mmCIF file of C-alpha atoms in Angstrom:
data_model
loop_
_atom_site.group_PDB
_atom_site.id
_atom_site.type_symbol
_atom_site.label_atom_id
_atom_site.label_comp_id
_atom_site.label_asym_id
_atom_site.label_seq_id
_atom_site.Cartn_x
_atom_site.Cartn_y
_atom_site.Cartn_z
ATOM 1 C CA UNK A 24 -1.197 54.522 109.605
ATOM 2 C CA UNK A 25 -3.085 53.860 106.372
ATOM 3 C CA UNK A 26 -2.393 50.349 104.995
ATOM 4 C CA UNK A 27 -1.429 51.776 101.581
ATOM 5 C CA UNK A 28 1.313 53.929 103.179
ATOM 6 C CA UNK A 29 2.538 51.047 105.370
ATOM 7 C CA UNK A 30 2.805 48.856 102.248
ATOM 8 C CA UNK A 31 4.856 51.503 100.420
ATOM 9 C CA UNK A 32 7.177 51.823 103.432
ATOM 10 C CA UNK A 33 7.699 48.040 103.552
ATOM 11 C CA UNK A 34 8.659 48.168 99.860
ATOM 12 C CA UNK A 35 11.207 50.892 100.667
ATOM 13 C CA UNK A 36 12.795 48.684 103.355
ATOM 14 C CA UNK A 37 13.239 45.893 100.773
ATOM 15 C CA UNK A 38 14.601 48.368 98.237
ATOM 16 C CA UNK A 39 17.142 49.725 100.723
ATOM 17 C CA UNK A 40 18.428 46.174 101.337
ATOM 18 C CA UNK A 41 18.689 45.625 97.580
ATOM 19 C CA UNK A 42 20.536 48.926 96.962
ATOM 20 C CA UNK A 43 22.918 48.242 99.881
ATOM 21 C CA UNK A 44 23.793 44.848 98.374
ATOM 22 C CA UNK A 45 24.381 46.373 94.925
ATOM 23 C CA UNK A 46 26.656 49.077 96.378
ATOM 24 C CA UNK A 47 28.638 46.479 98.358
ATOM 25 C CA UNK A 48 29.189 44.232 95.342
ATOM 26 C CA UNK A 49 32.556 44.044 93.558
ATOM 27 C CA UNK A 50 31.026 45.284 90.275
ATOM 28 C CA UNK A 51 29.494 48.389 91.888
ATOM 29 C CA UNK A 52 32.101 50.897 90.669
ATOM 30 C CA UNK A 53 32.458 49.520 87.144
ATOM 31 C CA UNK A 54 29.657 51.789 85.946
ATOM 32 C CA UNK A 55 30.246 55.103 87.749
ATOM 33 C CA UNK A 56 27.011 56.717 86.531
ATOM 34 C CA UNK A 57 25.005 53.811 87.907
ATOM 35 C CA UNK A 58 27.075 53.859 91.116
ATOM 36 C CA UNK A 59 26.313 57.579 91.657
ATOM 37 C CA UNK A 60 22.625 56.987 90.960
ATOM 38 C CA UNK A 61 22.465 54.153 93.489
ATOM 39 C CA UNK A 62 24.401 56.171 96.081
ATOM 40 C CA UNK A 63 21.937 59.059 95.697
ATOM 41 C CA UNK A 64 18.945 56.703 95.973
ATOM 42 C CA UNK A 65 20.430 55.094 99.098
ATOM 43 C CA UNK A 66 20.945 58.525 100.695
ATOM 44 C CA UNK A 67 17.336 59.500 99.910
ATOM 45 C CA UNK A 68 15.575 56.390 101.223
ATOM 46 C CA UNK A 69 17.760 55.663 104.296
ATOM 47 C CA UNK A 70 16.235 58.430 106.525
ATOM 48 C CA UNK A 71 12.726 57.204 105.627
ATOM 49 C CA UNK A 72 13.603 53.567 106.391
ATOM 50 C CA UNK A 73 15.247 54.509 109.712
ATOM 51 C CA UNK A 74 12.168 56.519 110.724
ATOM 52 C CA UNK A 75 9.889 53.602 109.767
ATOM 53 C CA UNK A 76 12.031 51.274 111.922
ATOM 54 C CA UNK A 77 11.561 53.683 114.853
ATOM 55 C CA UNK A 78 7.805 53.615 114.172
ATOM 56 C CA UNK A 79 7.771 49.783 114.217
ATOM 57 C CA UNK A 80 9.837 49.730 117.432
ATOM 58 C CA UNK A 81 7.383 52.168 119.004
ATOM 59 C CA UNK A 82 4.501 49.837 118.038
ATOM 60 C CA UNK A 83 6.303 46.896 119.690
ATOM 61 C CA UNK A 84 6.938 48.960 122.856
ATOM 62 C CA UNK A 85 3.214 49.807 123.022
ATOM 63 C CA UNK A 86 2.304 46.128 122.767
ATOM 64 C CA UNK A 87 4.699 45.344 125.647
ATOM 65 C CA UNK A 88 3.234 48.167 127.771
ATOM 66 C CA UNK A 89 -0.274 46.869 127.030
ATOM 67 C CA UNK A 90 0.709 43.423 128.370
ATOM 68 C CA UNK A 91 2.216 45.038 131.499
ATOM 69 C CA UNK A 92 -1.178 46.511 132.423
ATOM 70 C CA UNK A 93 -2.260 43.074 133.704
ATOM 71 C CA UNK A 94 0.424 43.254 136.446
ATOM 72 C CA UNK A 95 -0.850 45.488 139.347
ATOM 73 C CA UNK A 96 2.745 46.363 140.365
ATOM 74 C CA UNK A 97 3.572 47.548 136.835
ATOM 75 C CA UNK A 98 0.232 49.184 135.999
ATOM 76 C CA UNK A 99 1.224 52.797 136.767
ATOM 77 C CA UNK A 100 4.441 52.544 134.747
ATOM 78 C CA UNK A 101 2.605 50.807 131.890
ATOM 79 C CA UNK A 102 -0.041 53.568 131.725
ATOM 80 C CA UNK A 103 2.661 56.270 131.544
ATOM 81 C CA UNK A 104 4.488 54.357 128.809
ATOM 82 C CA UNK A 105 1.262 53.879 126.837
ATOM 83 C CA UNK A 106 0.474 57.609 126.994
ATOM 84 C CA UNK A 107 3.988 58.657 125.876
ATOM 85 C CA UNK A 108 4.153 55.870 123.290
ATOM 86 C CA UNK A 109 0.867 56.859 121.614
ATOM 87 C CA UNK A 110 1.986 60.494 121.333
ATOM 88 C CA UNK A 111 5.345 59.410 119.887
ATOM 89 C CA UNK A 112 3.593 57.086 117.399
ATOM 90 C CA UNK A 113 1.409 59.947 116.125
ATOM 91 C CA UNK A 114 4.507 62.176 115.694
ATOM 92 C CA UNK A 115 6.391 59.474 113.780
ATOM 93 C CA UNK A 116 3.323 58.798 111.615
ATOM 94 C CA UNK A 117 3.075 62.490 110.628
ATOM 95 C CA UNK A 118 6.832 62.683 109.906
ATOM 96 C CA UNK A 119 6.699 59.540 107.762
ATOM 97 C CA UNK A 120 3.732 60.792 105.761
ATOM 98 C CA UNK A 121 5.550 64.072 105.054
ATOM 99 C CA UNK A 122 8.685 62.189 103.919
ATOM 100 C CA UNK A 123 6.599 59.934 101.671
ATOM 101 C CA UNK A 124 5.048 62.838 99.742
ATOM 102 C CA UNK A 125 5.928 62.786 96.032
ATOM 103 C CA UNK A 126 8.621 65.363 95.300
ATOM 104 C CA UNK A 127 8.246 67.953 92.546
ATOM 105 C CA UNK A 128 11.440 67.636 90.460
ATOM 106 C CA UNK A 129 11.292 71.383 89.723
ATOM 107 C CA UNK A 130 11.120 72.570 93.345
ATOM 108 C CA UNK A 131 14.807 73.469 93.681
ATOM 109 C CA UNK A 132 15.026 75.336 90.365
ATOM 110 C CA UNK A 133 15.441 79.004 89.490
ATOM 111 C CA UNK A 134 12.380 80.572 87.887
ATOM 112 C CA UNK A 135 11.236 82.947 85.195
ATOM 113 C CA UNK A 136 8.597 85.349 86.503
ATOM 114 C CA UNK A 137 6.306 87.027 83.976
ATOM 115 C CA UNK A 138 3.838 89.748 84.978
ATOM 116 C CA UNK A 139 1.414 91.179 82.413
ATOM 117 C CA UNK A 140 -1.001 94.064 82.859
ATOM 118 C CA UNK A 141 -4.587 93.095 82.041
ATOM 119 C CA UNK A 142 -7.836 95.023 82.264
ATOM 120 C CA UNK A 143 -7.544 98.479 83.769
ATOM 121 C CA UNK A 144 -5.122 100.405 81.519
ATOM 122 C CA UNK A 145 -2.504 102.521 83.329
ATOM 123 C CA UNK A 146 -3.748 101.438 86.748
ATOM 124 C CA UNK A 147 -3.198 97.794 85.776
ATOM 125 C CA UNK A 148 0.354 98.599 84.612
ATOM 126 C CA UNK A 149 1.051 100.335 87.951
ATOM 127 C CA UNK A 150 -0.271 97.262 89.782
ATOM 128 C CA UNK A 151 2.077 95.085 87.658
ATOM 129 C CA UNK A 152 4.968 97.252 88.922
ATOM 130 C CA UNK A 153 3.672 96.826 92.490
ATOM 131 C CA UNK A 154 3.557 93.039 92.092
ATOM 132 C CA UNK A 155 7.069 93.003 90.630
ATOM 133 C CA UNK A 156 8.315 95.000 93.631
ATOM 134 C CA UNK A 157 6.529 92.560 95.989
ATOM 135 C CA UNK A 158 8.232 89.534 94.406
ATOM 136 C CA UNK A 159 11.598 91.344 94.261
ATOM 137 C CA UNK A 160 11.412 92.189 97.980
ATOM 138 C CA UNK A 161 10.421 88.576 98.753
ATOM 139 C CA UNK A 162 13.453 87.439 96.721
ATOM 140 C CA UNK A 163 15.692 89.806 98.741
ATOM 141 C CA UNK A 164 14.401 88.311 101.989
ATOM 142 C CA UNK A 165 15.391 84.875 100.671
ATOM 143 C CA UNK A 166 18.788 86.160 99.419
ATOM 144 C CA UNK A 167 17.866 85.341 95.814
ATOM 145 C CA UNK A 168 19.018 87.311 92.789
ATOM 146 C CA UNK A 169 16.582 89.088 90.473
ATOM 147 C CA UNK A 170 17.603 89.732 86.851
ATOM 148 C CA UNK A 171 15.233 91.636 84.564
ATOM 149 C CA UNK A 172 15.122 89.881 81.179
ATOM 150 C CA UNK A 173 12.794 92.329 79.436
ATOM 151 C CA UNK A 174 10.440 95.132 80.423
ATOM 152 C CA UNK A 175 7.789 97.083 78.535
ATOM 153 C CA UNK A 176 7.167 100.221 80.589
ATOM 154 C CA UNK A 177 3.971 102.288 80.604
ATOM 155 C CA UNK A 178 3.828 106.106 80.536
ATOM 156 C CA UNK A 179 3.178 106.446 84.280
ATOM 157 C CA UNK A 180 6.072 104.218 85.355
ATOM 158 C CA UNK A 181 4.254 100.887 85.472
ATOM 159 C CA UNK A 182 4.826 97.792 83.339
ATOM 160 C CA UNK A 183 2.660 96.503 80.518
ATOM 161 C CA UNK A 184 4.831 93.387 80.770
ATOM 162 C CA UNK A 185 7.954 92.470 82.714
ATOM 163 C CA UNK A 186 9.931 89.221 82.635
ATOM 164 C CA UNK A 187 12.557 88.477 85.283
ATOM 165 C CA UNK A 188 14.779 85.547 86.166
ATOM 166 C CA UNK A 189 14.924 84.768 89.873
ATOM 167 C CA UNK A 190 18.014 82.803 90.854
ATOM 168 C CA UNK A 191 17.925 80.967 94.158
ATOM 169 C CA UNK A 192 17.684 77.478 95.620
ATOM 170 C CA UNK A 193 14.029 76.539 96.086
ATOM 171 C CA UNK A 194 12.641 79.596 94.273
ATOM 172 C CA UNK A 195 10.116 77.482 92.365
ATOM 173 C CA UNK A 196 8.934 75.591 95.462
ATOM 174 C CA UNK A 197 8.003 78.866 97.197
ATOM 175 C CA UNK A 198 6.527 80.761 94.255
ATOM 176 C CA UNK A 199 4.981 78.071 92.042
ATOM 177 C CA UNK A 200 1.458 78.778 93.313
ATOM 178 C CA UNK A 201 1.610 82.451 92.230
ATOM 179 C CA UNK A 202 0.577 81.714 88.626
ATOM 180 C CA UNK A 203 -2.853 83.045 87.757
ATOM 181 C CA UNK A 204 -4.969 86.199 87.820
ATOM 182 C CA UNK A 205 -4.260 88.846 90.480
ATOM 183 C CA UNK A 206 -6.954 91.510 91.017
ATOM 184 C CA UNK A 207 -6.519 94.895 92.719
ATOM 185 C CA UNK A 208 -9.199 97.157 94.191
ATOM 186 C CA UNK A 209 -8.052 100.666 95.083
ATOM 187 C CA UNK A 210 -8.434 104.388 94.372
ATOM 188 C CA UNK A 211 -5.944 105.265 91.598
ATOM 189 C CA UNK A 212 -3.697 108.312 92.063
ATOM 190 C CA UNK A 213 -5.298 109.834 88.950
ATOM 191 C CA UNK A 214 -8.863 109.435 90.303
ATOM 192 C CA UNK A 215 -10.315 112.807 91.386
ATOM 193 C CA UNK A 216 -13.696 111.511 92.652
ATOM 194 C CA UNK A 217 -12.157 109.004 95.099
ATOM 195 C CA UNK A 218 -13.845 106.043 93.387
ATOM 196 C CA UNK A 219 -12.460 102.553 93.831
ATOM 197 C CA UNK A 220 -11.285 100.964 90.576
ATOM 198 C CA UNK A 221 -10.756 97.274 89.885
ATOM 199 C CA UNK A 222 -7.970 96.116 87.578
ATOM 200 C CA UNK A 223 -6.024 92.916 87.050
ATOM 201 C CA UNK A 224 -2.681 91.393 86.118
ATOM 202 C CA UNK A 225 -1.630 87.916 85.070
ATOM 203 C CA UNK A 226 1.364 86.267 86.731
ATOM 204 C CA UNK A 227 3.225 83.257 85.334
ATOM 205 C CA UNK A 228 5.930 81.416 87.300
ATOM 206 C CA UNK A 229 7.950 78.917 85.278
ATOM 207 C CA UNK A 230 10.865 76.711 86.372
ATOM 208 C CA UNK A 231 14.046 77.396 84.438
ATOM 209 C CA UNK A 232 14.569 74.544 82.004
ATOM 210 C CA UNK A 233 17.810 72.581 82.174
ATOM 211 C CA UNK A 234 20.048 73.236 79.194
ATOM 212 C CA UNK A 235 20.746 69.494 79.064
ATOM 213 C CA UNK A 236 17.102 68.647 79.446
ATOM 214 C CA UNK A 237 14.862 67.395 76.691
ATOM 215 C CA UNK A 238 13.160 70.664 75.766
ATOM 216 C CA UNK A 239 13.860 70.082 72.122
ATOM 217 C CA UNK A 240 13.957 73.322 70.110
ATOM 218 C CA UNK A 241 14.821 72.619 66.490
ATOM 219 C CA UNK A 242 16.589 75.354 64.513
ATOM 220 C CA UNK A 243 14.024 75.172 61.700
ATOM 221 C CA UNK A 244 11.202 75.755 64.226
ATOM 222 C CA UNK A 245 12.617 79.106 65.330
ATOM 223 C CA UNK A 246 12.560 82.493 63.614
ATOM 224 C CA UNK A 247 15.024 85.056 65.022
ATOM 225 C CA UNK A 248 14.491 88.781 64.299
ATOM 226 C CA UNK A 249 16.804 91.541 65.465
ATOM 227 C CA UNK A 250 15.782 95.152 65.993
ATOM 228 C CA UNK A 251 16.913 98.299 67.789
ATOM 229 C CA UNK A 252 16.175 98.524 71.477
ATOM 230 C CA UNK A 253 13.619 101.150 72.371
ATOM 231 C CA UNK A 254 12.084 102.834 75.384
ATOM 232 C CA UNK A 255 13.603 103.576 78.770
ATOM 233 C CA UNK A 256 17.178 102.390 79.067
ATOM 234 C CA UNK A 257 17.463 101.758 75.341
ATOM 235 C CA UNK A 258 18.740 105.156 74.166
ATOM 236 C CA UNK A 259 22.435 104.334 74.501
ATOM 237 C CA UNK A 260 22.160 101.208 72.337
ATOM 238 C CA UNK A 261 19.907 102.490 69.574
ATOM 239 C CA UNK A 262 22.756 102.547 67.060
ATOM 240 C CA UNK A 263 22.806 98.755 66.677
ATOM 241 C CA UNK A 264 20.207 96.012 66.266
ATOM 242 C CA UNK A 265 21.002 94.393 69.611
ATOM 243 C CA UNK A 266 17.429 93.514 70.646
ATOM 244 C CA UNK A 267 16.197 90.028 69.756
ATOM 245 C CA UNK A 268 12.734 88.596 69.068
ATOM 246 C CA UNK A 269 12.415 84.812 68.833
ATOM 247 C CA UNK A 270 9.266 83.167 67.449
ATOM 248 C CA UNK A 271 8.687 79.457 68.040
ATOM 249 C CA UNK A 272 6.686 78.535 64.939
ATOM 250 C CA UNK A 273 4.973 75.301 66.136
ATOM 251 C CA UNK A 274 3.509 76.914 69.286
ATOM 252 C CA UNK A 275 3.406 80.587 68.276
ATOM 253 C CA UNK A 276 5.306 81.543 71.450
ATOM 254 C CA UNK A 277 7.148 84.874 71.009
ATOM 255 C CA UNK A 278 9.955 86.050 73.306
ATOM 256 C CA UNK A 279 11.669 89.437 73.142
ATOM 257 C CA UNK A 280 14.830 90.454 74.949
ATOM 258 C CA UNK A 281 16.466 93.876 74.697
ATOM 259 C CA UNK A 282 17.983 94.328 78.112
ATOM 260 C CA UNK A 283 21.638 93.819 77.179
ATOM 261 C CA UNK A 284 23.884 95.663 74.726
ATOM 262 C CA UNK A 285 25.060 92.343 73.310
ATOM 263 C CA UNK A 286 22.839 90.719 70.689
ATOM 264 C CA UNK A 287 24.439 87.370 71.530
ATOM 265 C CA UNK A 288 23.512 87.684 75.231
ATOM 266 C CA UNK A 289 19.982 88.817 74.408
ATOM 267 C CA UNK A 290 19.527 85.818 72.106
ATOM 268 C CA UNK A 291 20.827 83.396 74.769
ATOM 269 C CA UNK A 292 18.458 84.884 77.369
ATOM 270 C CA UNK A 293 15.498 84.807 74.996
ATOM 271 C CA UNK A 294 16.211 81.138 74.180
ATOM 272 C CA UNK A 295 16.255 80.222 77.870
ATOM 273 C CA UNK A 296 12.895 81.998 78.400
ATOM 274 C CA UNK A 297 11.523 80.193 75.327
ATOM 275 C CA UNK A 298 12.653 76.810 76.695
ATOM 276 C CA UNK A 299 10.974 77.601 80.033
ATOM 277 C CA UNK A 300 7.734 78.631 78.289
ATOM 278 C CA UNK A 301 7.638 75.456 76.183
ATOM 279 C CA UNK A 302 8.284 73.316 79.274
ATOM 280 C CA UNK A 303 5.623 75.292 81.157
ATOM 281 C CA UNK A 304 3.067 74.728 78.372
ATOM 282 C CA UNK A 305 3.784 70.984 78.521
ATOM 283 C CA UNK A 306 3.414 70.993 82.330
ATOM 284 C CA UNK A 307 0.107 72.873 82.145
ATOM 285 C CA UNK A 308 -1.200 70.402 79.585
ATOM 286 C CA UNK A 309 -0.301 67.596 81.989
ATOM 287 C CA UNK A 310 -1.954 69.466 84.905
ATOM 288 C CA UNK A 311 -5.107 69.934 82.829
ATOM 289 C CA UNK A 312 -5.403 66.190 82.199
ATOM 290 C CA UNK A 313 -4.785 65.486 85.911
ATOM 291 C CA UNK A 314 -7.340 68.127 86.929
ATOM 292 C CA UNK A 315 -9.940 66.293 84.845
ATOM 293 C CA UNK A 316 -9.675 63.388 87.285
ATOM 294 C CA UNK A 317 -8.954 65.324 90.499
ATOM 295 C CA UNK A 318 -9.549 69.053 90.966
ATOM 296 C CA UNK A 319 -6.617 70.564 92.834
ATOM 297 C CA UNK A 320 -7.321 73.552 95.082
ATOM 298 C CA UNK A 321 -3.897 75.036 94.382
ATOM 299 C CA UNK A 322 -1.513 74.809 91.486
ATOM 300 C CA UNK A 323 -4.033 74.032 88.748
ATOM 301 C CA UNK A 324 -1.780 76.062 86.433
ATOM 302 C CA UNK A 325 -4.732 77.859 84.821
ATOM 303 C CA UNK A 326 -3.558 81.394 83.979
ATOM 304 C CA UNK A 327 -7.115 82.692 83.492
ATOM 305 C CA UNK A 328 -8.190 81.657 86.988
ATOM 306 C CA UNK A 329 -8.447 84.540 89.474
ATOM 307 C CA UNK A 330 -6.410 83.417 92.447
ATOM 308 C CA UNK A 331 -6.017 86.518 94.643
ATOM 309 C CA UNK A 332 -7.538 89.917 95.384
ATOM 310 C CA UNK A 333 -5.647 92.874 96.876
ATOM 311 C CA UNK A 334 -8.154 95.292 98.445
ATOM 312 C CA UNK A 335 -6.311 98.458 99.507
ATOM 313 C CA UNK A 336 -9.205 100.394 101.141
ATOM 314 C CA UNK A 337 -9.849 97.425 103.460
ATOM 315 C CA UNK A 338 -6.143 96.587 103.834
ATOM 316 C CA UNK A 339 -6.731 92.941 102.975
ATOM 317 C CA UNK A 340 -5.323 90.278 100.677
ATOM 318 C CA UNK A 341 -7.551 87.266 99.926
ATOM 319 C CA UNK A 342 -6.381 84.044 98.310
ATOM 320 C CA UNK A 343 -9.533 82.546 96.825
ATOM 321 C CA UNK A 344 -8.173 79.000 96.418
ATOM 322 C CA UNK A 345 -7.737 78.356 100.129
ATOM 323 C CA UNK A 346 -10.138 81.014 101.509
ATOM 324 C CA UNK A 347 -7.300 82.803 103.309
ATOM 325 C CA UNK A 348 -7.699 86.510 104.105
ATOM 326 C CA UNK A 349 -4.868 88.494 105.684
ATOM 327 C CA UNK A 350 -5.263 92.088 106.871
ATOM 328 C CA UNK A 351 -1.637 93.095 106.252
ATOM 329 C CA UNK A 352 -1.596 94.384 102.686
ATOM 330 C CA UNK A 353 1.305 96.849 103.233
ATOM 331 C CA UNK A 354 3.588 94.145 104.640
ATOM 332 C CA UNK A 355 2.655 91.709 101.846
ATOM 333 C CA UNK A 356 3.264 94.306 99.109
ATOM 334 C CA UNK A 357 6.647 94.902 100.773
ATOM 335 C CA UNK A 358 7.570 91.237 100.253
ATOM 336 C CA UNK A 359 6.389 89.668 103.526
ATOM 337 C CA UNK A 360 4.728 86.753 101.721
ATOM 338 C CA UNK A 361 5.696 83.923 104.091
ATOM 339 C CA UNK A 362 2.211 83.386 105.523
ATOM 340 C CA UNK A 363 0.731 83.245 102.004
ATOM 341 C CA UNK A 364 3.342 80.938 100.480
ATOM 342 C CA UNK A 365 3.438 78.629 103.525
ATOM 343 C CA UNK A 366 -0.360 78.290 103.654
ATOM 344 C CA UNK A 367 -0.450 77.365 99.957
ATOM 345 C CA UNK A 368 2.373 74.823 100.386
ATOM 346 C CA UNK A 369 0.625 73.257 103.409
ATOM 347 C CA UNK A 370 -2.678 73.005 101.515
ATOM 348 C CA UNK A 371 -0.867 71.334 98.626
ATOM 349 C CA UNK A 372 0.796 68.868 101.026
ATOM 350 C CA UNK A 373 -2.585 68.033 102.555
ATOM 351 C CA UNK A 374 -3.938 67.315 99.058
ATOM 352 C CA UNK A 375 -0.979 65.077 98.263
ATOM 353 C CA UNK A 376 -1.428 63.178 101.549
ATOM 354 C CA UNK A 377 -5.126 62.640 100.830
ATOM 355 C CA UNK A 378 -4.308 61.376 97.337
ATOM 356 C CA UNK A 379 -1.563 59.112 98.692
ATOM 357 C CA UNK A 380 -3.967 57.574 101.205
ATOM 358 C CA UNK A 381 -6.467 56.857 98.447
ATOM 359 C CA UNK A 382 -3.820 55.218 96.264
#
């Protein structure tokens, strides 16, 4: 075990003792907010401390077995114990390192998913629809809900832009590395010569901001315009100005929502998307300053960066950040994204472990 990690674990042992004493004191329940906070902290660090105690016990057992080697009668038993003990120590070390990884406070949140067609005209819009279907099917597999917030459809049934809210525990943790440029190479249905075209879409995944959280949106910083819903699905509500466009003046962020008949509901949805976009912009600014000191392979948050290519003629999907190529494009486009999302999460964990060891 790296000395820096061992030192952090020793600090946790001391902290657990301190928190236990505070919870056992007579004054503990006088401030219920503080009591709940301490109880939560105790519940979080106890499994780590218990595992570290097992690790220390395992080290002591190995030392005892090492001493037993000197006794010819005990040598065989000592060798067996040393072999098992070393394997157990490695397992405990790996478990402890995983538990010590810094947690992303957004991991458990719902998300807003935005997909925008880029270069490639109608073919790009059709690819945006394909990506939206892929994420929707992945959400179904995880028993998450998908709610379309707004959609701007193209003539051939694709999307120039679609925004959806995905509701489900851990949605952000599994999809947070999807932000960036997605490129497709295939023969479009409209192509008579059978030539392969390349087009692209941009995907943004943003954690839903807490209503109570400090994403401060001042009334004077917001301009709200109402207009009549248009396009597919809008015909039955064209008689009233139920669609809402919100402009955040300081950042220039514009959000439209026209999916509901109620202007009030559209405004509430648009405000929640706006809050998520502002929070996302702040997060990306923070990532950019971190990236200046340490380039992360995944999760740099740069929307312009091409992260993945979907090559239909060759049946492959390549994630350029981790050099992963999978020859199962049909399954992936049908929402079987586990291998992709897991590989990205594991790479991120490896980066965090390396950084933790250096710290």
